[in-house]
XYZ file of C-alpha atoms in Angstrom:
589
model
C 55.387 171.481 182.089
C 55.749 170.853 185.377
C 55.341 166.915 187.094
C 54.944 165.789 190.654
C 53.624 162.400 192.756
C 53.186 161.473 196.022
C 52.575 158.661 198.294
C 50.152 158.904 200.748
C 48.638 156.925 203.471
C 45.506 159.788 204.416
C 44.660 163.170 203.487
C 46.416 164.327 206.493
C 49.675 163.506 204.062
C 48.139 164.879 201.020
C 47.232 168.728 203.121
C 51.167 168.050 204.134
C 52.625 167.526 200.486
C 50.557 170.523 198.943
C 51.951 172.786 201.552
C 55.577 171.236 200.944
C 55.494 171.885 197.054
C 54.133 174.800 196.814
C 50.701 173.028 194.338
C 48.703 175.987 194.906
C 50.792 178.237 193.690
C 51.722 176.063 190.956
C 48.302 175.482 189.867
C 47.642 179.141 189.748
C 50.482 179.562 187.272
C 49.359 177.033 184.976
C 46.955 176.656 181.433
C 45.745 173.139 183.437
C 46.208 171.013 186.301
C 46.289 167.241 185.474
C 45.746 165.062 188.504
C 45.479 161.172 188.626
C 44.959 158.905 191.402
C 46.464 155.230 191.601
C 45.182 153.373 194.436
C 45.385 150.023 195.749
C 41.568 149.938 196.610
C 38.433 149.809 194.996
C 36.131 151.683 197.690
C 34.257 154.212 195.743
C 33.960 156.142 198.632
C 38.079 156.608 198.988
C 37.925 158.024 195.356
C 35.233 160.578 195.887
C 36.510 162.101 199.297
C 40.043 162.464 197.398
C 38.740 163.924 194.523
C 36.800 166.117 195.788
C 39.257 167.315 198.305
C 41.702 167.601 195.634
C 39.669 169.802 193.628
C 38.593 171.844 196.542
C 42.706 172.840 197.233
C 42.848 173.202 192.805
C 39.483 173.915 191.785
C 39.748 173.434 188.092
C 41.871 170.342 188.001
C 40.902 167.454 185.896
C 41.170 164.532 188.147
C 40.912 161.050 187.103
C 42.067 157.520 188.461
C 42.082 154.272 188.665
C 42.382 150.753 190.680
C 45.553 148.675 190.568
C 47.657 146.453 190.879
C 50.444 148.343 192.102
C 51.763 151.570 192.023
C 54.343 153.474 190.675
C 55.585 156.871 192.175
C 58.993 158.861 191.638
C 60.085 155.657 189.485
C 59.616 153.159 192.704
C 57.388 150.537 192.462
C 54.872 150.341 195.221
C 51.723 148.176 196.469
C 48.906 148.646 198.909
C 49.276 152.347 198.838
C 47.159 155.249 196.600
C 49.839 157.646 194.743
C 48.583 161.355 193.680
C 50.225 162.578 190.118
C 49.838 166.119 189.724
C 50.824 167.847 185.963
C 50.978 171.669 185.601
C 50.652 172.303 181.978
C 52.308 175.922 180.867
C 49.957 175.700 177.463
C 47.939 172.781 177.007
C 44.549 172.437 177.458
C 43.277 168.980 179.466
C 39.510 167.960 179.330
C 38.187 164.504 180.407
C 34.882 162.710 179.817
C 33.492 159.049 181.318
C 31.551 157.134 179.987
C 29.476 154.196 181.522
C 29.143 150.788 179.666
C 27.995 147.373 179.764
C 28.505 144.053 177.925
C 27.556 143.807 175.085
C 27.218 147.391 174.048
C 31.009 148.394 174.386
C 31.159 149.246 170.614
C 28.408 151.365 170.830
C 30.016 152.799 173.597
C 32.985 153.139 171.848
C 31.365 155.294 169.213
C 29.875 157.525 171.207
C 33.301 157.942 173.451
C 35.477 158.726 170.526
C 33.035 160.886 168.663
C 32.600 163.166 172.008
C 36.544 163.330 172.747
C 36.751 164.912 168.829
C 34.493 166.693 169.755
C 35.707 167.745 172.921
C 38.520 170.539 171.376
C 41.438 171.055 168.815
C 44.713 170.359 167.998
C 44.233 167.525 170.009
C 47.497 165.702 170.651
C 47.209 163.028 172.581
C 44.205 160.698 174.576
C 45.032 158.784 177.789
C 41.796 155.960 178.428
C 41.294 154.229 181.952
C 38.620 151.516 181.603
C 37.718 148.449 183.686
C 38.075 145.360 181.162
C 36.380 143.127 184.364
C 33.374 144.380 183.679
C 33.769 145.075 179.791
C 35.509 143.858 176.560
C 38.013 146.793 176.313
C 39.021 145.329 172.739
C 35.470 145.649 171.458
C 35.305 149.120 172.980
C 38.202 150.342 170.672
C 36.664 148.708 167.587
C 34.517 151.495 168.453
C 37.147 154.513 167.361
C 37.914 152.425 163.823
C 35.682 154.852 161.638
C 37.728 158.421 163.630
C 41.101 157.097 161.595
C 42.756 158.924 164.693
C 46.082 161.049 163.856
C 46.818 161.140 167.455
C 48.462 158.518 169.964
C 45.984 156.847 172.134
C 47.622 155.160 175.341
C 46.377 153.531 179.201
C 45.637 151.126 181.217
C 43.081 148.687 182.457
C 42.253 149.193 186.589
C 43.016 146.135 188.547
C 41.760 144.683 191.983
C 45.126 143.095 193.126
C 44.501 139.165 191.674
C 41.195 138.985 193.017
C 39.297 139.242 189.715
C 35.998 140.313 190.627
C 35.724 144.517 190.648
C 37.914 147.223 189.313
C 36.711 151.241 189.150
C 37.869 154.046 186.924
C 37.383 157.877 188.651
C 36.648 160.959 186.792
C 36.162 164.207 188.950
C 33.176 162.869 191.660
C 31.801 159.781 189.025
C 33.403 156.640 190.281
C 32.626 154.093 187.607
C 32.528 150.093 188.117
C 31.784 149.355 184.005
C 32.740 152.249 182.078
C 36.174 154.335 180.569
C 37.281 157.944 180.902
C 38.814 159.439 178.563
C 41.711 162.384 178.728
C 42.209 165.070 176.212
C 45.655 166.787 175.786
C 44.661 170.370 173.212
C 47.926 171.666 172.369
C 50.087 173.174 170.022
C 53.506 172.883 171.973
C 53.016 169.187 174.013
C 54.893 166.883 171.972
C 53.849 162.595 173.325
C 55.466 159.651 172.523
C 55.002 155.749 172.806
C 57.473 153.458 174.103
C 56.182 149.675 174.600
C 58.195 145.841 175.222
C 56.947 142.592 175.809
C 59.985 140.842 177.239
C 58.291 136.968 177.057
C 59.787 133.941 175.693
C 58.018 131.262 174.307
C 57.995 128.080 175.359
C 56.164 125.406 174.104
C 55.473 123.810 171.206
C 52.850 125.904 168.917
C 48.998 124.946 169.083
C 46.171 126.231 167.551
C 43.070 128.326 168.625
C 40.306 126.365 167.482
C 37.309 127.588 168.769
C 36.217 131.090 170.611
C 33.293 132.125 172.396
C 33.564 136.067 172.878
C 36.318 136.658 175.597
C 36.493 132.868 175.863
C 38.689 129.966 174.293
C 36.674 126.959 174.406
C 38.961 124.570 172.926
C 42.896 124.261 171.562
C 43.853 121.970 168.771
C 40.155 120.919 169.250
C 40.579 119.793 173.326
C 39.229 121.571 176.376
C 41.333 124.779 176.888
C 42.348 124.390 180.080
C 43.584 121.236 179.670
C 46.963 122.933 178.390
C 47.809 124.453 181.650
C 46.782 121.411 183.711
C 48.944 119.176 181.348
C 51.792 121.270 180.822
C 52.199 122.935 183.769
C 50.101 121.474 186.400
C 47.812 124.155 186.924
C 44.530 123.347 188.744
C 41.153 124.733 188.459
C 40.810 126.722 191.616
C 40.826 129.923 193.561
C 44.739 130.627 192.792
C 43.840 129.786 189.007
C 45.291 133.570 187.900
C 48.080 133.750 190.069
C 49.412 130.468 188.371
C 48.891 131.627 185.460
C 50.172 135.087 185.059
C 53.674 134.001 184.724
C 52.446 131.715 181.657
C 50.548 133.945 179.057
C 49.994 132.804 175.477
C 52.029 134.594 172.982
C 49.948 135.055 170.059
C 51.708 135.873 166.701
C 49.399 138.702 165.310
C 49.906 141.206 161.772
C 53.625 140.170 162.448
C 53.989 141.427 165.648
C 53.566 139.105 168.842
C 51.166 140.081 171.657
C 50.141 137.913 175.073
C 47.045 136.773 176.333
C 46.113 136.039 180.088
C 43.657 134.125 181.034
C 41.800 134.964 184.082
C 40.300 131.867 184.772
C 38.873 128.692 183.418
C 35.409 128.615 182.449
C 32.297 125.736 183.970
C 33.124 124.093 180.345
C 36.951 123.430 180.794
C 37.590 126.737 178.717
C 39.557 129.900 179.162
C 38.409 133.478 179.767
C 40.070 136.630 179.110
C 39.950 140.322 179.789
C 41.143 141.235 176.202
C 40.433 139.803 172.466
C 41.313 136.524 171.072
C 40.877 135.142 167.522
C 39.826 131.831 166.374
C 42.351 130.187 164.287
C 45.410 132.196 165.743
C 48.959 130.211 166.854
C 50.294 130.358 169.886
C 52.743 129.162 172.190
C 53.024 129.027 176.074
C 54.774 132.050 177.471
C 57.294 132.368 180.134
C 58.699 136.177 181.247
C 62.228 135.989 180.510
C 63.706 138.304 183.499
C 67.274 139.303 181.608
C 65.349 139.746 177.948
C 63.002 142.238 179.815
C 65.707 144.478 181.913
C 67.617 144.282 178.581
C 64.489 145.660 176.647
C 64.215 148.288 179.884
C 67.677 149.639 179.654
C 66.995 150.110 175.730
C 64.062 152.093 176.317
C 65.863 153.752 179.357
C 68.422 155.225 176.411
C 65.411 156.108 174.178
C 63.552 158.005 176.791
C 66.973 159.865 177.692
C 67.344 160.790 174.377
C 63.785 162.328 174.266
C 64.543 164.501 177.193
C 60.907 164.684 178.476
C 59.312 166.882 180.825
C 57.009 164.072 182.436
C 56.807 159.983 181.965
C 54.297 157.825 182.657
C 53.769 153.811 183.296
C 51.424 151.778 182.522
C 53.045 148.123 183.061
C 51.228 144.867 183.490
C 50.674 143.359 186.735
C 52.307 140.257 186.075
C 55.986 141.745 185.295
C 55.432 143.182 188.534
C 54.649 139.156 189.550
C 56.976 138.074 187.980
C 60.103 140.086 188.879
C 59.556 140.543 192.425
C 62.252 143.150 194.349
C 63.631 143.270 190.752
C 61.110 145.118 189.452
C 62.713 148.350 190.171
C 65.216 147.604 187.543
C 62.337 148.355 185.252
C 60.617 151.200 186.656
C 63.302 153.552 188.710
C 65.902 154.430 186.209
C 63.494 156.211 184.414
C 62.983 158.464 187.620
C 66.469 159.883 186.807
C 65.581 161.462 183.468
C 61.728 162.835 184.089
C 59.645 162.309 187.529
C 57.355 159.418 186.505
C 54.411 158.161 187.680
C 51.544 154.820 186.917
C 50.057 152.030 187.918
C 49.903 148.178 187.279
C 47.076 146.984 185.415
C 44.934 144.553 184.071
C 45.767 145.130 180.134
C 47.912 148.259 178.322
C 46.190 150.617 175.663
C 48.176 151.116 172.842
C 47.928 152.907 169.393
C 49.428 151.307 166.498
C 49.247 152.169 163.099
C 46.031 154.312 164.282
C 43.931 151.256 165.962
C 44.195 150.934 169.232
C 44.745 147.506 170.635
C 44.838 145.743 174.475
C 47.987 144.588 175.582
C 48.862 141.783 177.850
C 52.499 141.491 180.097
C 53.709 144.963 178.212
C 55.675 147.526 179.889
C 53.920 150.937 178.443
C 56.342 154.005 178.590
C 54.197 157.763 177.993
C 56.715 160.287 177.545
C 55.151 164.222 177.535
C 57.595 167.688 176.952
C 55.887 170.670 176.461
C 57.785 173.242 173.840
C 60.646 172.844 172.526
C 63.338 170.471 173.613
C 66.610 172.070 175.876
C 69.800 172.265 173.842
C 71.717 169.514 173.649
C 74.838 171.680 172.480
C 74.896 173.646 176.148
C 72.441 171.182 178.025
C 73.163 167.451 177.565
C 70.686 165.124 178.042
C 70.432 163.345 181.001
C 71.469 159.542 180.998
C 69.555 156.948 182.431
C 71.147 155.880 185.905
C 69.811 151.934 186.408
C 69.710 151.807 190.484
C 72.200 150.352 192.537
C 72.443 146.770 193.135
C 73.020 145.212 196.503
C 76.509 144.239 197.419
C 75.524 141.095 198.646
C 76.733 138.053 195.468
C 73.082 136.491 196.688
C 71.066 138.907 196.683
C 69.137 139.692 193.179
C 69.906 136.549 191.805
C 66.461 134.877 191.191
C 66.155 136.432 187.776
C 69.483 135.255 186.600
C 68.795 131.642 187.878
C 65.623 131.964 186.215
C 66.623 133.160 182.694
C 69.148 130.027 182.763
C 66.037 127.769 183.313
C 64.017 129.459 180.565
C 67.130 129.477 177.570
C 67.482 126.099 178.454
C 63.900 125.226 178.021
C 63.746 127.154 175.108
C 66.842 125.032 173.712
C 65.099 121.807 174.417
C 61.851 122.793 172.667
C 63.313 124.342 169.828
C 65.531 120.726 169.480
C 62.102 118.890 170.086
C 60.379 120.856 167.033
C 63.360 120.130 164.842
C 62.975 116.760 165.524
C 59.316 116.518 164.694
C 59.855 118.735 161.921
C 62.886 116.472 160.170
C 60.075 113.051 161.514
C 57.102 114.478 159.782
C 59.448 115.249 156.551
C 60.743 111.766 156.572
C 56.784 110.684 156.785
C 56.127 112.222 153.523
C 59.066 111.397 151.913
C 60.231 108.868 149.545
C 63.269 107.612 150.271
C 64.714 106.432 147.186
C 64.130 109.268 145.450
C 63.376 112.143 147.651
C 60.008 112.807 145.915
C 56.790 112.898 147.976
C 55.317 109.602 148.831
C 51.926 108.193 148.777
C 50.660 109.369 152.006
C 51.828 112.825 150.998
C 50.127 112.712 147.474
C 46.790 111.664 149.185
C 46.946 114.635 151.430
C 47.542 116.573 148.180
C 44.819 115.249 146.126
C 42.627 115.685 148.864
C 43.283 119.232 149.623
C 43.088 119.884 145.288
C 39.755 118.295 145.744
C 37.968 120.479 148.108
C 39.174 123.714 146.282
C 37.982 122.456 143.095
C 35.029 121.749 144.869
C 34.657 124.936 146.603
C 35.646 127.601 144.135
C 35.094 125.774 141.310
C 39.179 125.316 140.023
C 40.188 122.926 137.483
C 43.092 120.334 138.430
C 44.446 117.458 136.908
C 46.750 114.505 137.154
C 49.269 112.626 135.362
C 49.991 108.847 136.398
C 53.153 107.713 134.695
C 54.728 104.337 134.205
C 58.126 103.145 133.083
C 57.751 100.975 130.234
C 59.265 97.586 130.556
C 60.831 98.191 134.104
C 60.998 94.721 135.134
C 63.272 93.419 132.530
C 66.040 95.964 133.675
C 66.062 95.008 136.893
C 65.850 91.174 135.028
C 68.670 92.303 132.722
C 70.910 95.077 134.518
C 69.939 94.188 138.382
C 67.816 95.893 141.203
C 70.458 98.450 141.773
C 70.476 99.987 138.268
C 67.073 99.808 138.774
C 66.772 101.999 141.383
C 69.535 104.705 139.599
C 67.207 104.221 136.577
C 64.188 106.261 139.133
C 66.387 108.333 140.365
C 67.052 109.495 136.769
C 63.844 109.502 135.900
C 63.136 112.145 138.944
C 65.466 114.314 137.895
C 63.938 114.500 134.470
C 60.835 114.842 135.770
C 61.534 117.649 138.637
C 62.944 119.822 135.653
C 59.282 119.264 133.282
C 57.213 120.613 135.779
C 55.542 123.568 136.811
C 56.987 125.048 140.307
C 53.259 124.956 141.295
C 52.961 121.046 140.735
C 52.988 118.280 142.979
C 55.372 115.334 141.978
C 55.456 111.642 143.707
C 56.111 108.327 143.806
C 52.554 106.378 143.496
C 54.473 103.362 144.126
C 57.074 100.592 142.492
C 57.964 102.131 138.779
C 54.553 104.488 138.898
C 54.974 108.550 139.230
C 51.836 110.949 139.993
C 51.989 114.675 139.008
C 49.071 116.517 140.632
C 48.475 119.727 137.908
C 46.747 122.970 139.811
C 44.753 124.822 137.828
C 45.567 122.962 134.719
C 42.849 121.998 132.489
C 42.522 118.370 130.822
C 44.664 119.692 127.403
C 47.230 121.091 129.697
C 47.845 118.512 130.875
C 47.922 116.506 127.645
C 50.834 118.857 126.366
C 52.981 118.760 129.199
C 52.553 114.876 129.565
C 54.293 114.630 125.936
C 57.038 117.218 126.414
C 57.998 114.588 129.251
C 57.501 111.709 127.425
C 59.773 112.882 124.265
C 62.200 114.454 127.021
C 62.429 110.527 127.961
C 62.344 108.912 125.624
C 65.444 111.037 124.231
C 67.242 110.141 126.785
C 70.185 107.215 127.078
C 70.232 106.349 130.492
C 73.539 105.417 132.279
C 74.168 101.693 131.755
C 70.687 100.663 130.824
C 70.301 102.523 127.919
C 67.009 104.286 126.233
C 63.828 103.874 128.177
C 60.329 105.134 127.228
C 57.067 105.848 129.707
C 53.518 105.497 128.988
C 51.574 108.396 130.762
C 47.399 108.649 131.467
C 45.997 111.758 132.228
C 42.526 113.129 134.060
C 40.764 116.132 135.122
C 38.390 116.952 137.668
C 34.625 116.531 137.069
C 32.246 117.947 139.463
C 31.222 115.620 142.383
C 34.536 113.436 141.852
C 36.163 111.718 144.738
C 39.927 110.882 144.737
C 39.374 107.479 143.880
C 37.065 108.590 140.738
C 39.821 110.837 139.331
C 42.414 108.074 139.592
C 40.309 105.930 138.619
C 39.882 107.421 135.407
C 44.129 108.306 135.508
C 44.551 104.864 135.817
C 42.244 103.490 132.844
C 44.331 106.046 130.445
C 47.226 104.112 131.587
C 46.009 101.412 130.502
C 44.842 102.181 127.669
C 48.293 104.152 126.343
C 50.121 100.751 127.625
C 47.632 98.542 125.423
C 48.597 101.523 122.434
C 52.186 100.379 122.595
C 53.207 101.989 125.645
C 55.904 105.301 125.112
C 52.739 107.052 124.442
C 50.233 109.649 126.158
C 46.209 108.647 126.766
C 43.705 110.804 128.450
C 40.633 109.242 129.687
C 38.516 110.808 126.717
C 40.096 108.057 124.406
């Protein structure tokens, strides 16, 4: 396998290049000739006239492309410019196939796309897609190939239109498409490809909650207007420079374990947010910020990797917001990996990635394609080349942004995670008595309330215990508040040890303990209230001696309400206190 690219300005430069390398000749020698175009413009006519010219000088060439948001040639990031990629294959076999689509039918699509590219050849290795998620929900699209169960790795890019947001177009051969995907197959028995993906994002503020979705579209977060978070957080207005104030500021999304971001392309007439890729209702998130040293940490790692791989050919496909974000740094990313394989890509809107056999949309990633074809050289009398990062300037002032920058984002990091701590150890201290460290009222209503609607909805039994110390007031009388209070304290102990793990145990108030009981009928209860009555009243209690508890217990009936069920707690308290007290009463007596 054999890998080229070019900048060009006009075909003039193109008729130049071919001359130059000798691509005729090359062509002639090869099983297929894989050629894509990344260009900076979205005139269907520019794609046609190269194509076609393209596959007049190598007539059975598969040529696709795509719009973007920068281009990558010979490792150097690029932008306003159209790149040529040319791959001579010495065995594989490259087919491609487009296919148009339009809202609302991109799983069809998908379908149809995925069942045609298996059907396209075998010992199909590999599938490179180039789709236009402006004009169609590339995430729905994919849910499309969940019935192939694909054993191959499926990688791209979404075309982009440079921040303008309003038209990007996906070439295959002389079909230009505006709404649509193309699809290239890699047959082969000898090309071995591999994935290499980063994020590089740091979260930033505190988490909040998706709570309500509309396709491609968060309406509202922790139940207020969506957009509100970027105008309060970060000032961000609703108008025409919307995405460009945004990009820096995705939200990371914490999804199957892994975390993925989210850009929003703009707000919607209803305060919302719209995106080019899936969101969920009901996911987490927090307010992303690119953290310039974490990602050319993560690049030199998978500078290594690829190095280690020794590959033939490597491609990029690497949103358009690191490029944003890192400015002239962004070669730190891309041209070291120049040094071990010529590499080519674009920018885009969105990164196609296979995981676990689903393919999923990507948002801020850095996606690395690595292609050898046979077997690897020997790294006994061949060592693999290293990955050379490029030189820096000399100047102490030059290249310094990113380090100013990933001071400003550890430190807000710092603060926030301080902040959450803080309204972590508040909200603790909330629900918390503080006597004796059990849950409080206000947690135990929560509780109850939550034990409630699951016995209501799936039809659970719970029940409750409401306990009372026998007599309390004469030992604080008799011994004194303060042997009072050790005398609870005691009691807690004894009481933390009884219980289930999956119980709830608080403090109702004064000398009164509740024990919420999941999943514990009415005579479960009744047994475990008198294994902590006898454990009680066995016990001599430091300076105040023997003490005894009266207990009532209730279950759940159908239709109750929290105040029903204590209701009925209570009465049994009553009613084991009017028995004699150190004694157990259910509401059935």
């Amino acid at each position: 396998m054999k890998s080229l690219s070019f900048k060009i300005s006009h075909l003039n430069d193109l008729e130049t290049l071919l001359e130059t390398h000798n691509v005729r000749d090359l062509s002639r020698q090869a099983s297929s000739v894989f050629i894509q175009i990344f260009s900076a413009f979205t005139q269907e006519e520019r794609y046609i006239s190269l194509s076609t010219y393209l596959r007049e000088q190598v007539p059975d060439a598969v040529v696709v492309g795509a719009s973007t948001v920068g281009e990558i040639s010979q490792g150097e990031s690029l932008t306003e410019t159209t790149v040529i990629s040319f791959s001579f294959f010495s065995s594989t076999i490259v087919k491609a196939i487009a296919t148009p689509c339009t809202i609302g039918k991109e799983k069809e699509a998908g379908q149809s796309f995925i069942d045609s590219i298996l059907d396209s050849g075998k010992d199909i290795v590999g599938l490179l897609v180039l789709a236009t998620p402006l004009s169609m929900d590339t995430s729905l699209f994919f849910q499309g190939f969940d019935h192939a169960q694909l054993p191959f790795p499926v990688f791209g890019g979404g075309a982009g239109d440079y921040a303008m947001i309003e038209k990007s177009v996906v070439l295959h051969n002389d079909q230009v498409l505006n709404a649509g995907a193309v699809g290239v197959v890699f047959c082969s028995q000898t090309l071995e490809i591999n994935i290499g993906h980063y994020l590089g994002w740091r979260a930033l503020s505190k988490k909040m909650t998706i709570t309500e979705v509309d396709g491609l579209s968060i309406k509202t977060i922790d139940h207020q207007p969506a957009a509100d978070v970027y105008k309060r957080y970060l000032d961000i207005k609703d108008n025409d420079s919307f995405f460009l104030n945004v990009l820096e500021f995705p939200l990371l999304i914490e999804r199957n374990g892994r975390q993925i971001a989210r850009v929003p392309v703009g707000p919607t007439p209803e305060q919302g947010l719209m995106f080019i890729a899936d969101i969920q209702e009901g996911e987490s998130f927090r307010i992303g910020y690119g953290d310039p040293s974490l990602i050319i940490n993560d690049a030199q790692s998978l500078h290594e990797k690829t190095a280690h791989d020794q590959p033939e050919a490597i491609f990029l496909y690497t949103c358009g917001c690191r490029r944003f974000l890192l400015q002239e740094e962004t070669n730190l990313e891309t041209q070291p990996f120049e040094a071990i394989a010529p590499t080519a890509g674009f920018y885009t809107y969105g990164e196609f990635s296979s995981i676990n056999g689903t393919v999923e949309t990507l948002n801020s990633a850095m996606l690395c394609i690595t292609m050898i074809e046979g077997a690897k050289p020997d790294s006994s009398t061949q060592p693999p080349i290293s990955a050379v990062p490029p030189k820096k300037s000399a100047d102490p002032y030059a290249y310094q942004h990113s380090r100013i920058i990933s001071r400003l984002v550890h430190f807000i990091d710092q603060v926030t995670t301080e902040l959450e701590e803080a309204n972590q150890n508040i909200q603790h201290l909330s629900l918390m008595d503080q006597l004796t460290g059990l849950y409080n009222r206000r947690k135990l209503d929560q509780v109850l309330s939550e034990q409630i609607d699951l016995a209501s909805r799936y039809d659970t039994p719970f029940s409750v215990l409401l306990l009372d110390v026998d007599f309390f007031k004469k030992v604080n009388d008799t011994y004194g508040h303060l042997m009072g209070d050790q005398l609870l304290q005691d009691l807690s102990l004894i009481l933390t040890k009884k219980i289930r793990s999956v119980d709830i145990l608080g403090r109702w108030g004064g000398e009164e303990f509740l024990i919420i009981l999941p999943n514990c009928q009415l005579a479960g209860a009744m047994q475990l209230a008198e294994k902590i009555r006898l454990a009680i009243a066995e016990t001599s209690f430091q300076n105040v001696g023997a003490r005894t508890v009266s207990i009532g217990a209730s279950d759940y009936k159908k239709g109750d309400q929290v105040e029903q069920l204590l209701q009925r707690a209570d009465h049994a308290l009553y009613q084991a206190k009017k028995s004699g007290r150190n004694c157990v009463k259910s509401e059935m007596e």
